[in-house]
Short mmCIF file of C-alpha atoms in Angstrom, two decimals:
data_model
loop_
_atom_site.label_atom_id
_atom_site.label_comp_id
_atom_site.label_asym_id
_atom_site.label_seq_id
_atom_site.Cartn_x
_atom_site.Cartn_y
_atom_site.Cartn_z
CA UNK A 19 11.87 -37.69 43.66
CA UNK A 20 13.65 -40.72 41.75
CA UNK A 21 12.35 -44.14 42.11
CA UNK A 22 14.58 -46.99 40.84
CA UNK A 23 13.03 -50.39 40.76
CA UNK A 24 14.45 -53.61 40.86
CA UNK A 25 12.66 -57.00 40.85
CA UNK A 26 14.00 -60.15 41.90
CA UNK A 27 12.20 -63.24 42.47
CA UNK A 28 8.91 -62.27 44.05
CA UNK A 29 10.51 -58.93 45.74
CA UNK A 30 10.08 -55.49 44.19
CA UNK A 31 12.73 -53.27 46.00
CA UNK A 32 12.06 -49.37 45.02
CA UNK A 33 15.33 -47.33 45.60
CA UNK A 34 13.91 -43.70 46.78
CA UNK A 35 16.23 -40.93 45.92
CA UNK A 36 14.91 -37.45 47.41
CA UNK A 37 12.88 -36.17 49.98
CA UNK A 38 9.73 -37.54 50.69
CA UNK A 39 7.62 -34.65 51.13
CA UNK A 40 3.85 -33.10 50.09
CA UNK A 41 5.28 -32.28 46.59
CA UNK A 42 6.93 -35.26 45.94
CA UNK A 43 5.17 -38.49 47.15
CA UNK A 44 2.27 -38.78 45.15
CA UNK A 45 4.72 -40.21 42.49
CA UNK A 46 5.70 -43.07 45.13
CA UNK A 47 2.03 -44.09 45.59
CA UNK A 48 1.53 -44.11 42.20
CA UNK A 49 4.38 -46.21 41.36
CA UNK A 50 3.86 -48.64 44.43
CA UNK A 51 0.06 -48.73 43.62
CA UNK A 52 1.26 -49.46 39.63
CA UNK A 53 3.31 -52.43 41.14
CA UNK A 54 0.48 -54.48 42.65
CA UNK A 55 -0.24 -55.86 39.44
CA UNK A 56 3.27 -57.50 39.13
CA UNK A 57 2.16 -59.48 41.98
CA UNK A 58 5.10 -59.26 44.12
CA UNK A 59 5.22 -60.92 47.75
CA UNK A 60 6.89 -58.22 49.26
CA UNK A 61 8.04 -54.74 48.15
CA UNK A 62 10.93 -53.24 49.72
CA UNK A 63 11.14 -49.30 50.29
CA UNK A 64 15.05 -48.32 50.44
CA UNK A 65 15.11 -44.96 51.91
CA UNK A 66 18.93 -44.76 52.12
CA UNK A 67 18.54 -42.05 49.39
CA UNK A 68 15.94 -40.20 51.47
CA UNK A 69 16.99 -37.10 53.41
CA UNK A 70 13.88 -36.05 54.64
CA UNK A 71 10.29 -37.16 55.40
CA UNK A 72 7.58 -34.94 56.32
CA UNK A 73 3.79 -35.83 57.39
CA UNK A 74 2.78 -35.84 53.71
CA UNK A 75 5.27 -38.65 52.98
CA UNK A 76 4.36 -40.50 56.19
CA UNK A 77 0.73 -40.64 55.14
CA UNK A 78 1.64 -42.02 51.76
CA UNK A 79 3.68 -44.56 53.51
CA UNK A 80 0.73 -45.72 56.01
CA UNK A 81 -1.80 -45.64 53.38
CA UNK A 82 0.64 -47.77 51.10
CA UNK A 83 1.10 -50.23 53.85
CA UNK A 84 -2.68 -50.72 54.17
CA UNK A 85 -3.34 -51.04 50.46
CA UNK A 86 -0.54 -53.65 50.14
CA UNK A 87 -1.91 -55.45 53.41
CA UNK A 88 -5.31 -55.91 51.59
CA UNK A 89 -3.41 -57.14 48.37
CA UNK A 90 -1.51 -59.27 50.89
CA UNK A 91 1.84 -57.71 49.82
CA UNK A 92 4.17 -57.14 52.80
CA UNK A 93 5.89 -53.81 52.99
CA UNK A 94 9.46 -53.46 54.33
CA UNK A 95 11.15 -50.06 54.78
CA UNK A 96 14.54 -50.09 55.02
CA UNK A 97 18.23 -48.09 55.22
CA UNK A 98 16.44 -44.97 56.55
CA UNK A 99 18.73 -42.21 57.84
CA UNK A 100 18.90 -41.19 61.33
CA UNK A 101 17.22 -38.53 60.65
CA UNK A 102 14.36 -40.34 59.05
CA UNK A 103 14.38 -42.87 61.59
CA UNK A 104 13.82 -39.85 64.04
CA UNK A 105 10.42 -38.98 62.56
CA UNK A 106 9.42 -42.55 62.61
CA UNK A 107 9.94 -42.45 66.55
CA UNK A 108 8.76 -38.80 67.13
CA UNK A 109 5.28 -40.10 65.66
CA UNK A 110 5.20 -43.29 67.20
CA UNK A 111 5.19 -45.02 63.35
CA UNK A 112 8.54 -46.99 63.96
CA UNK A 113 6.45 -49.92 65.71
CA UNK A 114 3.99 -50.08 62.85
CA UNK A 115 6.40 -50.31 59.98
CA UNK A 116 9.06 -53.04 60.12
CA UNK A 117 11.94 -50.71 59.86
CA UNK A 118 15.35 -52.04 59.80
CA UNK A 119 18.67 -51.25 58.76
CA UNK A 120 19.66 -53.66 55.86
CA UNK B 10 -18.30 -40.71 -5.14
CA UNK B 11 -16.21 -44.14 -4.23
CA UNK B 12 -12.47 -43.31 -4.40
CA UNK B 13 -12.94 -39.68 -3.79
CA UNK B 14 -11.12 -38.41 -0.94
CA UNK B 15 -12.91 -35.30 0.70
CA UNK B 16 -10.73 -32.92 2.42
CA UNK B 17 -12.56 -31.32 5.22
CA UNK B 18 -10.82 -28.11 6.45
CA UNK B 19 -12.51 -27.02 9.66
CA UNK B 20 -13.42 -23.55 10.04
CA UNK B 21 -13.06 -21.51 13.02
CA UNK B 22 -16.61 -20.96 14.44
CA UNK B 23 -16.12 -17.16 15.65
CA UNK B 24 -19.48 -17.24 16.39
CA UNK B 25 -19.33 -20.06 18.78
CA UNK B 26 -16.08 -18.95 20.51
CA UNK B 27 -16.97 -15.49 20.13
CA UNK B 28 -13.43 -13.98 20.07
CA UNK B 29 -13.12 -10.41 19.92
CA UNK B 30 -10.22 -8.61 18.27
CA UNK B 31 -9.74 -4.86 18.17
CA UNK B 32 -7.84 -3.55 15.02
CA UNK B 33 -5.86 -0.25 14.53
CA UNK B 34 -4.54 -0.31 11.16
CA UNK B 35 -4.68 1.37 7.83
CA UNK B 36 -5.26 -1.82 6.07
CA UNK B 37 -6.27 -0.34 2.83
CA UNK B 38 -6.49 -3.78 1.21
CA UNK B 39 -8.77 -5.04 3.49
CA UNK B 40 -6.75 -8.43 3.83
CA UNK B 41 -5.67 -7.81 7.50
CA UNK B 42 -9.13 -7.68 8.92
CA UNK B 43 -10.67 -10.27 6.23
CA UNK B 44 -8.01 -13.06 7.63
CA UNK B 45 -8.45 -11.73 11.51
CA UNK B 46 -12.44 -12.35 10.80
CA UNK B 47 -11.64 -15.96 9.94
CA UNK B 48 -10.91 -16.56 13.33
CA UNK B 49 -12.88 -13.60 15.40
CA UNK B 50 -14.67 -10.48 15.32
CA UNK B 51 -13.12 -7.67 14.31
CA UNK B 52 -13.61 -4.22 15.37
CA UNK B 53 -11.80 -1.50 13.76
CA UNK B 54 -10.68 1.41 15.72
CA UNK B 55 -10.03 5.05 14.15
CA UNK B 56 -6.81 5.91 16.22
CA UNK B 57 -4.88 5.31 19.36
CA UNK B 58 -7.09 7.07 21.69
CA UNK B 59 -10.24 5.04 20.68
CA UNK B 60 -8.49 1.93 20.75
CA UNK B 61 -6.65 2.27 24.26
CA UNK B 62 -10.32 3.63 25.43
CA UNK B 63 -12.13 0.41 24.36
CA UNK B 64 -9.35 -1.97 25.11
CA UNK B 65 -10.27 -0.85 28.74
CA UNK B 66 -13.95 -0.51 28.33
CA UNK B 67 -15.26 -3.52 26.66
CA UNK B 68 -14.10 -7.01 26.75
CA UNK B 69 -11.32 -8.00 24.02
CA UNK B 70 -9.15 -11.03 23.44
CA UNK B 71 -6.72 -9.59 21.43
CA UNK B 72 -5.26 -6.45 19.84
CA UNK B 73 -3.86 -6.28 16.24
CA UNK B 74 -1.94 -3.23 15.70
CA UNK B 75 -0.31 -2.32 12.24
CA UNK B 76 3.34 -1.06 12.56
CA UNK B 77 4.85 1.00 9.86
CA UNK B 78 2.08 3.39 9.54
CA UNK B 79 3.18 7.17 10.74
CA UNK B 80 -0.08 7.49 12.76
CA UNK B 81 0.75 4.48 14.95
CA UNK B 82 3.55 4.61 17.35
CA UNK B 83 3.11 0.80 18.07
CA UNK B 84 5.84 1.02 20.97
CA UNK B 85 4.50 3.58 23.23
CA UNK B 86 0.66 1.73 22.44
CA UNK B 87 2.09 -1.14 23.61
CA UNK B 88 3.35 0.27 26.83
CA UNK B 89 -0.03 2.13 27.18
CA UNK B 90 -2.20 -1.21 26.99
CA UNK B 91 0.19 -3.23 29.42
CA UNK B 92 0.53 -0.44 31.91
CA UNK B 93 -2.94 0.72 32.27
CA UNK B 94 -4.99 -2.20 34.06
CA UNK B 95 -3.95 -5.68 35.32
CA UNK B 96 -6.63 -7.37 33.25
CA UNK B 97 -4.65 -6.02 30.05
CA UNK B 98 -1.20 -6.63 31.35
CA UNK B 99 -1.31 -9.99 29.38
CA UNK B 100 -3.76 -9.29 26.89
CA UNK B 101 -2.25 -10.64 23.33
CA UNK B 102 -0.90 -7.77 21.25
CA UNK B 103 -0.08 -8.95 17.68
CA UNK B 104 1.89 -6.17 15.47
CA UNK B 105 1.36 -6.51 11.58
CA UNK B 106 4.49 -5.75 10.34
CA UNK B 107 6.30 -5.93 6.95
CA UNK B 108 8.58 -8.66 6.79
CA UNK B 109 11.69 -6.41 5.93
CA UNK B 110 11.18 -4.18 8.65
CA UNK B 111 13.79 -6.47 11.20
CA UNK B 112 14.48 -3.50 13.41
CA UNK B 113 10.70 -2.68 14.11
CA UNK B 114 9.72 -6.24 14.67
CA UNK B 115 12.37 -6.49 17.34
CA UNK B 116 11.18 -3.23 18.76
CA UNK B 117 7.82 -4.79 18.68
CA UNK B 118 8.77 -7.52 20.47
CA UNK B 119 10.74 -5.68 23.21
CA UNK B 120 8.00 -3.40 23.96
CA UNK B 121 5.81 -6.46 25.00
CA UNK B 122 4.27 -7.79 21.55
CA UNK B 123 2.74 -11.71 21.77
CA UNK B 124 3.40 -12.25 18.19
CA UNK B 125 4.14 -10.37 14.83
CA UNK B 126 1.83 -10.78 11.65
CA UNK B 127 4.05 -10.50 8.18
CA UNK B 128 3.04 -8.19 5.73
CA UNK B 129 2.22 -8.76 2.88
CA UNK B 130 -0.21 -10.86 4.91
CA UNK B 131 -0.13 -14.90 4.78
CA UNK B 132 -3.73 -15.72 5.53
CA UNK B 133 -3.06 -19.20 6.29
CA UNK B 134 -0.48 -18.90 8.70
CA UNK B 135 -1.93 -15.43 10.15
CA UNK B 136 -5.21 -17.50 11.06
CA UNK B 137 -3.58 -20.36 12.34
CA UNK B 138 -1.36 -18.36 14.40
CA UNK B 139 -4.26 -15.64 15.72
CA UNK B 140 -6.27 -18.75 16.33
CA UNK B 141 -3.52 -20.31 18.19
CA UNK B 142 -2.89 -17.24 20.49
CA UNK B 143 -6.71 -16.76 21.39
CA UNK B 144 -7.06 -20.81 22.19
CA UNK B 145 -4.04 -20.06 24.85
CA UNK B 146 -5.61 -17.18 26.22
CA UNK B 147 -9.03 -18.86 26.63
CA UNK B 148 -7.00 -21.72 28.47
CA UNK B 149 -5.04 -19.11 30.66
CA UNK B 150 -8.62 -17.53 31.26
CA UNK B 151 -9.96 -20.85 32.29
CA UNK B 152 -6.87 -21.60 34.62
CA UNK B 153 -6.91 -17.99 36.21
CA UNK B 154 -10.78 -18.95 37.04
CA UNK B 155 -10.01 -22.18 38.60
CA UNK B 156 -7.17 -20.93 40.54
CA UNK B 157 -9.26 -18.19 41.82
CA UNK B 158 -11.96 -20.63 42.64
CA UNK B 159 -9.41 -22.59 44.53
CA UNK B 160 -7.66 -19.86 46.19
CA UNK B 161 -11.41 -18.83 47.52
CA UNK B 162 -12.14 -22.29 48.63
CA UNK B 163 -8.70 -22.33 50.26
CA UNK B 164 -9.68 -19.34 52.34
CA UNK B 165 -12.94 -20.53 52.99
CA UNK B 166 -11.56 -23.87 54.34
CA UNK B 167 -9.11 -21.96 56.27
CA UNK B 168 -12.14 -19.86 57.98
CA UNK B 169 -14.00 -22.66 58.59
CA UNK B 170 -11.03 -24.23 60.45
CA UNK B 171 -10.97 -21.35 62.87
CA UNK B 172 -14.70 -21.73 63.68
CA UNK B 173 -13.53 -24.89 65.43
CA UNK B 174 -11.44 -23.27 67.79
CA UNK B 175 -12.45 -22.40 71.32
CA UNK B 176 -13.50 -18.55 71.58
CA UNK B 177 -11.96 -18.26 74.66
CA UNK B 178 -9.49 -20.37 77.18
CA UNK B 179 -10.68 -21.50 80.45
CA UNK B 180 -10.25 -18.59 83.26
CA UNK B 181 -9.11 -20.56 86.38
CA UNK B 182 -6.88 -19.31 89.54
CA UNK B 183 -3.35 -20.22 89.14
CA UNK B 184 -3.60 -21.37 85.42
CA UNK B 185 -3.18 -19.55 82.39
CA UNK B 186 -3.97 -21.30 79.19
CA UNK B 187 -3.00 -19.35 76.10
CA UNK B 188 -3.15 -20.35 72.49
CA UNK B 189 -1.58 -18.47 69.35
CA UNK B 190 -1.79 -19.36 65.64
CA UNK B 191 0.32 -18.55 62.81
CA UNK B 192 -1.93 -17.89 60.21
CA UNK B 193 -0.81 -17.73 56.72
CA UNK B 194 -4.27 -17.52 55.43
CA UNK B 195 -4.04 -21.08 54.08
CA UNK B 196 -5.73 -24.09 55.83
CA UNK B 197 -3.71 -26.77 57.49
CA UNK B 198 -5.13 -29.24 59.80
CA UNK B 199 -4.05 -28.45 63.13
CA UNK B 200 -6.75 -27.26 65.69
CA UNK B 201 -6.80 -27.20 69.51
CA UNK B 202 -9.59 -27.36 71.92
CA UNK B 203 -9.06 -26.55 75.77
CA UNK B 204 -12.20 -26.69 77.98
CA UNK B 205 -13.52 -27.83 81.41
CA UNK B 206 -15.78 -30.98 81.77
CA UNK B 207 -15.75 -31.06 85.40
CA UNK B 208 -14.44 -29.85 88.58
CA UNK B 209 -11.32 -31.94 88.41
CA UNK B 210 -11.06 -32.30 84.58
CA UNK B 211 -9.96 -29.80 81.96
CA UNK B 212 -9.36 -31.38 78.59
CA UNK B 213 -6.55 -30.31 76.59
CA UNK B 214 -6.31 -31.56 72.95
CA UNK B 215 -4.43 -30.47 69.93
CA UNK B 216 -5.20 -32.25 66.73
CA UNK B 217 -3.35 -32.19 63.62
CA UNK B 218 -5.07 -33.82 60.68
CA UNK B 219 -2.96 -34.86 57.57
CA UNK B 220 -3.32 -32.98 54.49
CA UNK B 221 -4.84 -29.19 53.60
CA UNK B 222 -7.84 -29.77 51.84
CA UNK B 223 -11.75 -30.08 52.81
CA UNK B 224 -11.20 -33.87 53.63
CA UNK B 225 -8.88 -32.66 56.14
CA UNK B 226 -11.23 -29.99 57.44
CA UNK B 227 -13.99 -32.52 57.86
CA UNK B 228 -11.63 -35.24 59.82
CA UNK B 229 -10.65 -32.43 62.02
CA UNK B 230 -14.34 -31.26 62.73
CA UNK B 231 -15.34 -34.80 63.34
CA UNK B 232 -12.28 -35.61 65.42
CA UNK B 233 -12.93 -32.41 67.44
CA UNK B 234 -16.55 -33.29 68.13
CA UNK B 235 -15.51 -37.11 68.75
CA UNK B 236 -13.11 -35.64 71.59
CA UNK B 237 -15.62 -33.69 72.99
CA UNK B 238 -17.92 -36.57 73.02
CA UNK B 239 -15.34 -39.13 74.50
CA UNK B 240 -13.49 -37.15 76.77
CA UNK B 241 -16.46 -36.20 79.02
CA UNK B 242 -17.13 -39.87 79.95
CA UNK B 243 -14.09 -41.55 79.27
CA UNK B 244 -11.88 -42.87 82.60
CA UNK B 245 -8.50 -42.43 81.35
CA UNK B 246 -7.01 -40.69 78.19
CA UNK B 247 -5.38 -44.10 77.18
CA UNK B 248 -9.10 -45.37 76.82
CA UNK B 249 -10.10 -42.01 75.05
CA UNK B 250 -7.54 -42.38 72.50
CA UNK B 251 -8.26 -45.93 71.92
CA UNK B 252 -12.05 -45.06 71.38
CA UNK B 253 -11.09 -42.24 69.01
CA UNK B 254 -8.67 -44.52 67.03
CA UNK B 255 -11.61 -47.15 66.48
CA UNK B 256 -14.01 -44.25 65.41
CA UNK B 257 -11.37 -43.02 62.89
CA UNK B 258 -11.00 -46.17 61.55
CA UNK B 259 -14.49 -47.09 61.31
CA UNK B 260 -15.44 -44.17 59.95
CA UNK B 261 -12.59 -43.50 57.18
CA UNK B 262 -10.66 -46.83 57.04
CA UNK B 263 -6.84 -46.89 56.96
CA UNK B 264 -6.27 -44.91 54.11
CA UNK B 265 -3.18 -42.76 55.36
CA UNK B 266 -4.78 -39.86 56.19
CA UNK B 267 -4.09 -40.17 59.68
CA UNK B 268 -4.64 -37.29 62.58
CA UNK B 269 -1.83 -36.63 65.12
CA UNK B 270 -3.55 -36.08 68.66
CA UNK B 271 -2.17 -34.57 71.89
CA UNK B 272 -4.59 -35.34 74.85
CA UNK B 273 -4.56 -34.16 78.20
CA UNK B 274 -7.00 -34.40 81.64
CA UNK B 275 -5.66 -31.80 83.69
CA UNK B 276 -6.91 -31.73 87.41
CA UNK B 277 -6.67 -27.89 87.96
CA UNK B 278 -6.74 -28.42 91.82
CA UNK B 279 -3.99 -30.76 92.16
CA UNK B 280 -2.02 -29.83 89.33
CA UNK B 281 -2.02 -33.73 88.06
CA UNK B 282 -2.12 -33.82 84.36
CA UNK B 283 -2.50 -37.09 82.89
CA UNK B 284 -1.78 -36.92 78.94
CA UNK B 285 -0.86 -39.10 75.78
CA UNK B 286 0.17 -38.81 72.40
CA UNK B 287 -1.32 -40.06 69.00
CA UNK B 288 1.67 -39.41 66.73
CA UNK B 289 1.80 -36.14 68.44
CA UNK B 290 5.29 -34.67 68.93
CA UNK B 291 6.15 -34.71 72.57
CA UNK B 292 5.50 -31.27 74.45
CA UNK B 293 8.10 -29.53 75.94
CA UNK B 294 7.80 -28.94 79.60
CA UNK B 295 9.72 -25.81 81.08
CA UNK B 296 10.80 -25.72 84.79
CA UNK B 297 10.66 -22.28 86.24
CA UNK B 298 13.08 -23.47 89.14
CA UNK B 299 15.67 -25.24 86.91
CA UNK B 300 15.14 -22.93 83.94
CA UNK B 301 15.50 -25.98 81.59
CA UNK B 302 13.42 -28.14 79.68
CA UNK B 303 12.36 -31.22 81.55
CA UNK B 304 12.06 -34.61 79.86
CA UNK B 305 8.62 -35.94 79.95
CA UNK B 306 8.94 -39.08 78.76
CA UNK B 307 5.73 -39.20 77.33
CA UNK B 308 4.05 -42.68 76.22
CA UNK B 309 1.62 -42.65 73.49
CA UNK B 310 1.07 -44.73 70.26
CA UNK B 311 0.93 -43.94 66.51
CA UNK B 312 -1.16 -41.13 64.98
CA UNK B 313 -5.32 -41.81 65.05
CA UNK B 314 -6.32 -44.10 62.00
CA UNK B 315 -3.24 -45.91 61.36
CA UNK B 316 -3.80 -49.55 62.73
CA UNK B 317 -6.34 -51.17 65.10
CA UNK B 318 -3.45 -53.02 66.49
CA UNK B 319 -2.20 -50.59 68.72
CA UNK B 320 -2.55 -49.78 72.39
CA UNK B 321 -2.43 -46.27 73.74
CA UNK B 322 -0.77 -45.41 76.98
CA UNK B 323 -0.80 -42.56 79.03
CA UNK B 324 1.87 -40.83 81.20
CA UNK B 325 1.19 -38.75 84.61
CA UNK B 326 2.95 -35.91 86.17
CA UNK B 327 2.26 -32.90 88.30
CA UNK B 328 3.07 -29.49 87.14
CA UNK B 329 5.22 -27.57 89.64
CA UNK B 330 4.40 -24.05 90.17
CA UNK B 331 6.02 -21.91 87.64
CA UNK B 332 6.07 -24.74 85.25
CA UNK B 333 4.66 -24.38 81.80
CA UNK B 334 3.64 -27.12 79.26
CA UNK B 335 4.38 -26.04 75.53
CA UNK B 336 2.31 -27.94 72.60
CA UNK B 337 3.11 -27.01 69.00
CA UNK B 338 1.70 -28.45 65.55
CA UNK B 339 5.12 -27.73 64.16
CA UNK B 340 5.68 -31.35 64.42
CA UNK B 341 7.68 -32.78 61.35
CA UNK B 342 8.79 -29.36 59.66
CA UNK B 343 12.22 -29.12 59.44
CA UNK B 344 13.36 -27.14 62.62
CA UNK B 345 12.04 -30.16 64.98
CA UNK B 346 14.83 -31.97 63.46
CA UNK B 347 17.43 -29.12 63.77
CA UNK B 348 17.64 -29.50 67.39
CA UNK B 349 17.78 -26.94 69.69
CA UNK B 350 16.12 -24.01 67.86
CA UNK B 351 12.47 -24.70 69.30
CA UNK B 352 14.21 -25.07 72.83
CA UNK B 353 16.22 -21.96 72.27
CA UNK B 354 12.97 -19.80 71.74
CA UNK B 355 11.47 -21.26 74.50
CA UNK B 356 14.24 -20.39 76.86
CA UNK B 357 14.48 -16.86 75.53
CA UNK B 358 10.73 -16.28 76.19
CA UNK B 359 10.87 -18.08 79.84
CA UNK B 360 10.07 -14.64 81.46
CA UNK B 361 7.15 -13.65 79.67
CA UNK B 362 3.55 -14.79 80.43
CA UNK B 363 1.84 -17.94 78.77
CA UNK B 364 0.11 -15.66 76.40
CA UNK B 365 2.97 -13.47 75.34
CA UNK B 366 5.37 -16.68 74.87
CA UNK B 367 2.77 -18.15 72.72
CA UNK B 368 2.62 -15.36 70.70
CA UNK B 369 6.27 -14.98 70.11
CA UNK B 370 6.24 -18.92 69.36
CA UNK B 371 3.47 -18.55 66.84
CA UNK B 372 4.18 -15.37 65.30
CA UNK B 373 8.15 -15.16 65.63
CA UNK B 374 10.65 -15.18 62.57
CA UNK B 375 11.73 -18.70 61.77
CA UNK B 376 14.73 -19.32 64.07
CA UNK B 377 18.02 -20.23 61.50
CA UNK B 378 17.83 -23.77 61.00
CA UNK B 379 14.15 -23.97 60.32
CA UNK B 380 13.71 -25.10 56.82
CA UNK B 381 11.58 -23.22 53.88
CA UNK B 382 8.66 -25.72 55.12
CA UNK B 383 8.04 -23.92 58.32
CA UNK B 384 7.27 -20.41 56.76
CA UNK B 385 4.67 -21.81 54.31
CA UNK B 386 2.85 -23.71 56.87
CA UNK B 387 0.11 -22.47 59.82
CA UNK B 388 1.49 -23.31 63.44
CA UNK B 389 -0.40 -23.62 66.60
CA UNK B 390 0.98 -23.15 70.00
CA UNK B 391 -0.18 -23.69 73.24
CA UNK B 392 1.21 -22.89 76.61
CA UNK B 393 -0.07 -23.82 80.16
CA UNK B 394 1.57 -22.36 82.79
CA UNK B 395 0.79 -23.13 86.54
CA UNK B 396 1.30 -19.53 88.14
CA UNK B 397 0.76 -19.88 91.77
CA UNK B 398 -0.81 -22.46 94.30
CA UNK B 399 -4.12 -21.20 94.48
CA UNK B 400 -6.75 -24.27 95.21
CA UNK B 401 -9.60 -24.51 92.63
CA UNK B 402 -12.85 -24.65 94.31
CA UNK B 403 -14.70 -27.70 93.27
CA UNK B 404 -17.75 -26.89 90.94
#
């Protein structure tokens, strides 16, 4: 999993490249958790480079959402592919995350 | 004295480490054994048979063979050591060989030697090299032990998960309930439960806890207990799911390790099914008269343990005679996003009994289009079929 970080103003954008699955998702959790010390107001996960998410990947996203909420940091998931959006819809997590296309 | 530099060379403590090395060598000078003894306890052997016998009888950490002696066929000996037992397949074998014997050195490596020791012996380098090899062996042994412990725990966890499953399915006239698990020997967090709590309520639950460890098993066991406790008294499926969600969040917090759940209350007398999903993939309803998949449009909500700010909804349907409901914990494996594959298998098995269909779905070969993850994960399928219109006697 490749993670490209771009911090502007108080927003940290993390571009994720690769499948967000059981074998890869721990690195995203680690990077986002470490980023809390930068004190951003918002973390944007750009998922345009993510072809597939499994339940472990979703679990990491749900856990991060809770951790960031505790730290008063907004989490936004943007640009997911149709396939990834479908996974969010199937699990009814689309309503939990503020998923947008841009 | 001030200004003096004391150079401390740590000595290998062979007693503490307890490494044991078998040596087969002419070693007339005694240099080879003396060097090895700096690192490990040396056990000389008298010939090839003696060495082979002791390798397999005793605890040995390494073998050192002196090549070049007409009495020792190093290549055959290495083959014999490696071939005899699993435990000696990766035993370090060092071959002491004259620096100029390039061909013999190559043959030793080709035969499976771990390393070579140059002759005439260079004590410091040999000691360091041997120590490194023995240390690596200790690490590998520790890793192998840890792996074996983990594997044992995984199997015990998988076995404990099976204890959570119902021993038998309800036997009701006009209904067939069947469940099958594709068990690959590893624990995954899925479980099911089908039981009758009252004349008019059969509870059907399928849960999938995120993760494949003991934590998942504990959550699964607790959710199963909660489902049994809540569904006996809950008025509706939606109420039950809301209570279960609250219990999850109160107990575990929202740490991301959610549980997906299908929950249904079936009245066997009227065939009315009230059901809902918490992050669980919508079941498939197969109609006998239409021989096709019917749209459920099942209401629900996100998985349990994600958020307290959700409202769970339920849906209702009446199962027609011949129709069957298929529930699977194949959720979010790749085949689910390869449209059609599961539906095709259901269609292919539509003339089978519910039991046979569940077997076929759970144990069948992955369908083309199913990705690699489909074959590495346990999968549970439940098939509920309304067979014929036989009214169920209350009580």
